[in-house]
XYZ file of C-alpha atoms in Angstrom:
443
model
C 247.514 52.852 92.716
C 251.177 52.627 92.661
C 253.956 49.836 92.906
C 257.638 50.128 93.366
C 259.733 49.308 90.403
C 263.469 48.315 89.973
C 265.304 50.242 87.174
C 268.807 49.753 85.768
C 271.693 47.786 87.173
C 273.516 50.535 89.030
C 270.602 51.631 90.763
C 269.428 48.119 91.579
C 269.161 49.013 95.490
C 267.108 52.248 94.576
C 263.441 51.679 94.551
C 261.269 54.088 92.427
C 257.666 54.991 92.944
C 255.589 54.170 89.963
C 251.924 55.657 89.487
C 249.289 53.293 87.801
C 246.721 55.252 85.779
C 243.602 54.060 83.883
C 242.937 55.461 80.454
C 239.417 54.740 78.804
C 239.164 54.990 75.132
C 235.898 55.015 73.081
C 235.679 55.259 69.181
C 232.251 55.312 67.525
C 230.938 56.218 64.013
C 227.499 57.848 65.051
C 226.264 58.192 61.609
C 224.810 61.679 62.058
C 222.498 60.546 64.772
C 221.838 62.788 67.903
C 223.300 61.482 71.056
C 221.423 58.780 73.048
C 219.966 59.976 76.392
C 222.585 58.565 78.483
C 226.043 56.952 77.882
C 226.443 55.775 81.507
C 227.093 52.274 80.051
C 229.560 53.280 77.088
C 231.435 54.810 79.864
C 231.098 52.266 82.456
C 230.183 54.562 84.875
C 228.932 51.910 87.559
C 232.400 50.236 87.433
C 234.136 50.432 90.879
C 237.377 51.384 89.225
C 237.206 54.976 87.857
C 239.275 55.658 85.030
C 241.814 58.721 85.260
C 241.674 59.821 81.639
C 238.600 59.590 79.145
C 239.598 59.848 75.199
C 236.431 59.768 73.110
C 236.778 59.625 69.332
C 233.640 60.146 67.081
C 233.059 59.950 63.613
C 230.243 61.327 61.326
C 228.998 63.459 64.124
C 226.289 65.860 62.128
C 227.914 68.175 60.388
C 225.781 70.142 57.929
C 227.642 73.184 56.534
C 225.431 75.813 58.885
C 225.570 73.237 61.728
C 229.250 72.968 61.695
C 229.590 76.614 61.851
C 227.256 76.963 64.925
C 228.997 74.034 66.472
C 232.368 75.877 66.372
C 230.985 78.599 68.574
C 228.577 76.413 70.528
C 229.741 73.153 71.427
C 227.938 70.061 69.497
C 225.350 68.014 71.376
C 227.697 65.175 71.614
C 230.351 67.254 73.374
C 227.652 68.748 75.855
C 226.259 65.175 76.775
C 229.951 63.751 77.483
C 230.549 66.984 79.699
C 227.360 66.959 81.386
C 228.085 63.480 82.350
C 231.276 63.536 83.110
C 231.634 66.745 85.204
C 229.782 65.994 88.299
C 231.897 62.937 88.499
C 234.879 65.228 88.846
C 236.398 65.178 85.362
C 236.948 68.122 82.942
C 237.207 68.376 79.348
C 241.136 69.496 78.978
C 241.058 69.507 75.139
C 238.982 68.900 72.104
C 239.174 69.186 68.372
C 236.876 68.837 65.526
C 237.101 68.414 61.857
C 233.714 68.362 59.924
C 232.222 65.043 61.297
C 235.451 63.966 63.217
C 235.397 64.649 66.873
C 238.097 64.114 69.562
C 237.658 64.887 73.424
C 240.181 64.450 76.252
C 238.887 64.450 79.546
C 240.906 63.924 82.806
C 240.342 63.806 86.619
C 240.801 67.418 88.054
C 243.825 66.175 90.427
C 245.792 65.318 87.131
C 244.770 68.644 84.984
C 247.945 70.681 86.354
C 250.419 67.891 84.946
C 248.666 67.742 81.606
C 251.131 70.046 79.585
C 252.389 71.153 76.143
C 248.582 70.319 74.775
C 248.641 70.801 70.959
C 245.772 69.801 68.509
C 245.934 69.483 64.659
C 243.882 67.911 61.806
C 244.383 66.420 58.398
C 241.574 66.127 55.621
C 241.605 63.216 53.249
C 238.816 61.800 50.962
C 237.321 63.817 47.803
C 240.984 64.934 47.114
C 241.249 66.592 50.817
C 237.997 68.811 49.893
C 235.174 68.964 52.408
C 237.225 66.807 55.205
C 234.718 64.198 54.926
C 237.685 61.616 55.885
C 240.855 62.154 57.689
C 242.294 62.396 60.948
C 242.270 64.608 64.039
C 244.605 64.486 67.048
C 245.517 65.723 70.349
C 248.871 65.488 71.909
C 250.321 66.340 75.435
C 252.447 65.405 77.964
C 250.997 63.356 81.002
C 253.490 63.809 84.283
C 255.984 64.469 81.502
C 255.458 61.666 79.103
C 254.677 62.685 75.716
C 251.295 61.006 74.500
C 249.287 61.336 71.109
C 245.828 60.646 70.416
C 244.733 60.040 66.557
C 241.249 59.829 65.620
C 240.786 58.668 62.016
C 238.152 58.062 59.489
C 239.460 55.949 56.494
C 238.102 55.488 53.189
C 235.272 52.906 52.876
C 234.414 49.501 50.922
C 236.091 46.258 50.500
C 238.684 46.781 47.754
C 240.467 50.052 49.123
C 242.552 48.253 51.951
C 245.863 49.482 50.578
C 244.167 53.074 49.939
C 243.421 53.298 53.865
C 247.022 52.198 54.773
C 248.170 55.180 52.327
C 245.687 57.421 53.792
C 247.061 56.593 57.400
C 250.420 57.067 56.288
C 249.683 60.345 54.391
C 247.955 61.586 57.990
C 251.449 60.606 59.867
C 253.417 62.648 57.401
C 251.192 65.705 57.200
C 250.690 66.125 60.967
C 253.312 68.158 62.599
C 253.630 69.789 66.104
C 255.408 72.997 67.112
C 257.855 71.352 69.282
C 261.559 70.389 69.024
C 261.424 66.892 70.603
C 258.145 65.249 69.497
C 257.529 67.421 65.844
C 255.499 64.399 64.334
C 252.979 61.779 65.690
C 255.479 58.786 65.806
C 257.854 60.747 67.870
C 255.695 60.500 71.059
C 256.390 57.947 73.656
C 253.104 56.440 73.280
C 250.391 56.765 70.398
C 246.965 55.542 70.369
C 245.349 55.130 66.945
C 241.355 54.557 66.745
C 238.357 55.432 64.714
C 236.569 53.962 61.782
C 239.244 52.379 60.053
C 237.128 50.788 57.788
C 239.165 47.419 57.263
C 236.935 44.587 56.220
C 236.675 40.824 56.164
C 237.802 39.345 53.002
C 237.157 36.009 50.986
C 234.699 34.459 53.247
C 231.206 34.448 52.313
C 228.318 36.254 54.337
C 227.054 32.928 55.582
C 230.341 31.717 56.970
C 231.146 35.139 58.693
C 227.551 35.256 60.243
C 228.151 31.575 61.452
C 231.338 32.147 63.132
C 229.589 35.506 64.785
C 226.865 33.509 66.204
C 228.910 30.862 67.434
C 231.505 33.341 68.777
C 234.424 31.545 66.746
C 235.870 35.047 65.831
C 239.344 33.654 65.361
C 238.216 31.933 62.367
C 237.767 35.424 60.835
C 241.004 36.946 61.997
C 243.212 35.604 59.216
C 240.933 37.525 56.585
C 240.716 40.836 58.429
C 242.312 43.368 56.090
C 244.255 45.163 59.147
C 245.669 42.106 60.181
C 246.786 41.251 56.716
C 247.994 44.663 56.182
C 250.222 44.471 59.277
C 252.389 41.490 57.900
C 253.510 43.529 55.080
C 253.153 47.166 55.891
C 256.094 48.269 57.895
C 254.536 51.362 59.645
C 251.745 49.140 60.918
C 253.745 46.413 62.228
C 254.621 48.299 65.273
C 251.072 49.138 66.362
C 249.530 46.537 68.572
C 245.896 45.608 69.290
C 244.254 43.442 71.528
C 242.350 40.179 70.397
C 239.259 40.951 68.124
C 237.172 38.844 70.785
C 234.006 40.453 70.083
C 231.387 40.761 67.486
C 232.295 42.873 64.437
C 231.094 46.565 65.015
C 229.705 47.026 61.593
C 227.074 47.054 59.805
C 223.772 46.917 61.887
C 220.204 47.628 61.152
C 219.232 50.577 63.343
C 218.222 50.270 67.011
C 218.647 46.225 66.807
C 221.599 43.718 67.174
C 220.763 42.364 63.348
C 223.338 42.795 61.008
C 222.492 44.487 57.933
C 219.160 43.191 56.510
C 218.846 45.774 53.664
C 219.457 45.130 50.024
C 223.155 46.020 50.072
C 223.377 43.484 52.950
C 226.863 44.408 54.057
C 229.107 41.786 55.153
C 230.020 42.406 58.994
C 233.449 43.899 59.594
C 235.595 45.146 62.616
C 235.470 48.808 61.043
C 235.964 50.335 64.586
C 239.520 49.807 66.291
C 241.881 50.990 68.830
C 245.466 50.581 68.454
C 248.582 51.731 70.266
C 252.532 51.789 69.556
C 254.973 52.718 72.505
C 258.615 53.434 71.546
C 261.162 51.164 72.881
C 262.914 52.289 75.969
C 266.427 51.764 74.297
C 265.333 55.136 72.350
C 265.369 57.054 75.326
C 267.740 55.494 77.295
C 264.879 56.198 79.890
C 265.098 56.511 83.652
C 261.587 57.554 83.630
C 260.119 54.347 81.995
C 256.365 54.003 81.001
C 254.485 50.846 80.810
C 251.351 50.110 78.740
C 248.808 47.015 78.911
C 245.570 46.701 77.901
C 242.976 45.571 80.426
C 239.954 45.485 78.099
C 239.068 45.709 74.368
C 235.164 45.041 73.226
C 232.162 46.399 71.252
C 229.251 47.912 73.291
C 226.244 46.118 71.676
C 223.487 47.902 73.831
C 223.737 50.967 71.839
C 221.553 51.111 68.331
C 221.391 54.846 67.160
C 224.132 54.200 64.524
C 225.048 51.449 61.997
C 228.162 51.112 64.111
C 228.300 49.903 67.997
C 230.662 51.900 69.666
C 233.977 50.225 70.607
C 236.042 50.617 74.002
C 239.517 49.886 75.142
C 240.761 50.226 78.657
C 244.373 50.634 79.447
C 247.097 50.702 82.404
C 249.619 53.180 82.253
C 252.007 52.657 84.662
C 254.830 55.553 84.983
C 257.085 57.220 86.939
C 256.231 61.060 87.111
C 258.967 63.420 85.625
C 257.476 66.144 87.769
C 255.280 65.760 90.584
C 254.669 69.531 91.655
C 252.394 71.799 89.784
C 253.914 75.153 88.193
C 252.022 77.366 90.438
C 250.437 77.126 93.860
C 247.244 79.192 94.137
C 244.689 79.758 97.093
C 241.817 82.127 98.078
C 242.903 84.309 100.973
C 240.256 84.845 103.732
C 236.262 85.044 103.080
C 234.889 85.317 100.072
C 231.495 86.790 99.330
C 229.833 89.077 96.936
C 230.028 91.773 99.824
C 233.643 92.641 99.466
C 236.634 92.477 96.831
C 238.497 89.360 97.410
C 242.279 88.339 97.510
C 243.843 85.589 95.474
C 247.440 84.486 96.500
C 249.788 82.822 94.432
C 253.463 81.684 93.966
C 255.413 80.239 91.295
C 256.904 76.651 92.325
C 259.094 76.508 89.151
C 260.022 78.531 86.638
C 257.813 78.633 83.403
C 257.414 81.319 80.406
C 254.437 83.106 82.349
C 252.976 85.970 80.590
C 250.757 89.050 81.119
C 248.109 87.293 79.324
C 247.882 84.537 82.223
C 244.935 84.609 84.141
C 243.102 82.966 87.435
C 239.613 81.622 86.770
C 236.870 81.301 89.652
C 235.175 77.920 89.046
C 232.221 76.021 90.619
C 233.276 72.471 91.824
C 232.488 70.077 89.091
C 233.092 72.686 86.237
C 232.967 71.021 82.859
C 235.992 72.603 80.890
C 238.572 75.416 81.210
C 236.000 77.963 79.475
C 233.592 77.081 82.374
C 234.704 79.727 84.777
C 232.433 82.130 86.716
C 234.833 84.928 86.469
C 238.449 85.443 85.956
C 241.337 88.045 86.767
C 244.274 88.975 84.868
C 247.492 88.132 87.094
C 249.263 91.379 85.689
C 246.447 94.132 85.429
C 244.970 93.016 88.982
C 247.974 92.530 90.930
C 248.224 94.006 94.327
C 251.305 93.329 96.023
C 254.110 90.926 95.280
C 257.498 89.592 96.734
C 260.139 87.157 95.415
C 257.909 84.385 96.252
C 254.395 85.610 96.873
C 251.749 87.553 94.359
C 248.548 88.768 95.170
C 245.842 89.769 92.981
C 242.401 91.042 93.416
C 238.765 89.871 92.393
C 236.136 92.682 92.027
C 233.042 91.931 94.335
C 230.574 92.348 91.554
C 232.344 89.250 89.955
C 231.725 87.201 92.762
C 228.600 85.237 92.806
C 225.723 86.484 95.227
C 224.627 82.990 95.664
C 228.022 81.532 96.604
C 228.929 77.813 96.758
C 231.834 75.307 96.443
C 234.456 76.614 94.279
C 238.060 76.247 93.051
C 240.693 78.838 91.507
C 242.650 77.727 88.418
C 245.872 79.369 86.827
C 245.699 79.431 83.473
C 248.967 79.712 81.473
C 248.505 81.496 77.945
C 251.802 80.363 76.743
C 251.560 76.725 77.792
C 247.573 77.043 76.891
C 246.745 74.897 79.955
C 245.872 75.288 83.568
C 248.911 74.949 85.648
C 247.846 75.291 89.338
C 244.478 74.452 90.913
C 243.428 75.696 94.548
C 241.986 73.489 97.285
C 238.103 73.886 97.145
C 236.925 76.637 99.283
C 233.396 77.942 100.300
C 232.125 81.318 98.694
C 229.301 82.573 101.320
C 225.957 83.009 99.950
C 225.150 86.741 100.871
C 221.196 86.519 100.471
C 221.581 83.788 103.244
C 223.756 85.608 105.363
C 221.272 88.615 104.764
C 218.183 86.825 106.185
C 220.430 85.390 109.079
C 221.098 88.905 110.208
C 217.712 90.369 109.773
C 215.766 87.466 111.310
C-alpha cells in the first residue's frame, strides 16, 4: 500500500511516494513450556492483511545448561515452529538472538529482504548480579529501506516491590548495549525503538477482589492509574518518550495452566499487565528529515486462547509509513539458461551500487519457501568460482554435482559477508528434475 505525502514548504508542489508496511510484534513469557501445536491464531495467519514483518520476543524459553548448548547449534523448538509456520507463507527468518531464556526472532517477507541491512544483535545480562543471564535484554537493530530500527526484548526483575529496580535495569540495558556504527551506536539513537517483553510491572494498592471485579466487568481503566509502569512513566524521564497503546485487554499474568482462570494456587498472585509492547520514535526535528517515517499502532491485545504458560501472549500491530531512502538492491542476480543436475550452471550478477564487497561473499541456491539464510541447498563463492567478468557483469558457475537431482522452484540470493545480509535475490526459476527428464526420454 502507498500514499502520497507532501513534505516541506519549499517542496509543497512535489509529491513523494510513501509506502505503508505492517509490523506485527509478539511478546510471550512461555514459562519453559514446549511450543503449542500451532501458532496460527497467535500470528493471525487467517487475516486478509498480511504483515510485512514479524518480530517475536519470548522469555523463559527452556534453557537448562545442556539444552542451551545444543540449542545454539540446532535451533530451539520455538524457532523451528515459527520458521516452519512462516516459511510456506513467504517469510524468512532474517535474524535472531538468544541469551539463555530470552529469544528474539525477526521475520520478513522475501521481497523486503534485500532492503534490510546493517543488522547487528547484542545482549545484556541482569539479575543475579549479571550471572547466568536469567534476566536482561536481547536486541536486533537494522535498517529497513534506510530507516534505523531497534527491537529490544527484555525480562525484568519480578515481584510487586521492585518497580524502581525494573526501571534501573532497563536504563542499565540502554547504557550497556552498543553497536558498531557511527550514526547509531546506542539503542536510543535509532529512529524507532520497540521495547517489549515480560517487564514485570504490577498493579499497586488495589486489593485482589477489586482487581478481579474490574477485569470481570472489563473496566480496565479503573486499574490504569495504579499500574506501576504508568506510574513510573510520570516521574522517569527515560520512560516518558516511550508510547504505549491503551491497556484495553485482560492483564496477561498470572493464569492457571490450560485455563482462563487467574491464579488459584496458594500464592494467589494478583493479575497484572506484566507483558508489554512500547515504542519510541525520534522527533523529525532531530533529523531535519526529508525521509520521514510515521508510526501508528493498529491493535494491542492479549491472546487468551493459549494456555501452556501462566502468561498469555500479547500482540501489537503497527503501521510504518515511510519514504524509502533506497529502492534498488545492491546486487542484481539471475540464473542463466536451463538448470539441472546434468550440467554445470551459470549465475550472472551485477553490482547496482558500490558496497564493500569481499572475497567471502557467496551466492546461495534456495528452494522457494526457504526458512532462513542458512537454509540453502548449495552455494558458490563469488571470487573462487568466477568464470568471466566485465565492468558491469560477473559470471560464476555452480558445479552440477551440487544441483538437486529432483529440481523444483528455486531462487538465488547474494550474501554480503561484510554487511552480514542478503543484498540481492533473483526471480524464481525452475531447476529441472533429471529423473523425470530421464523417464520422459526413455519412455
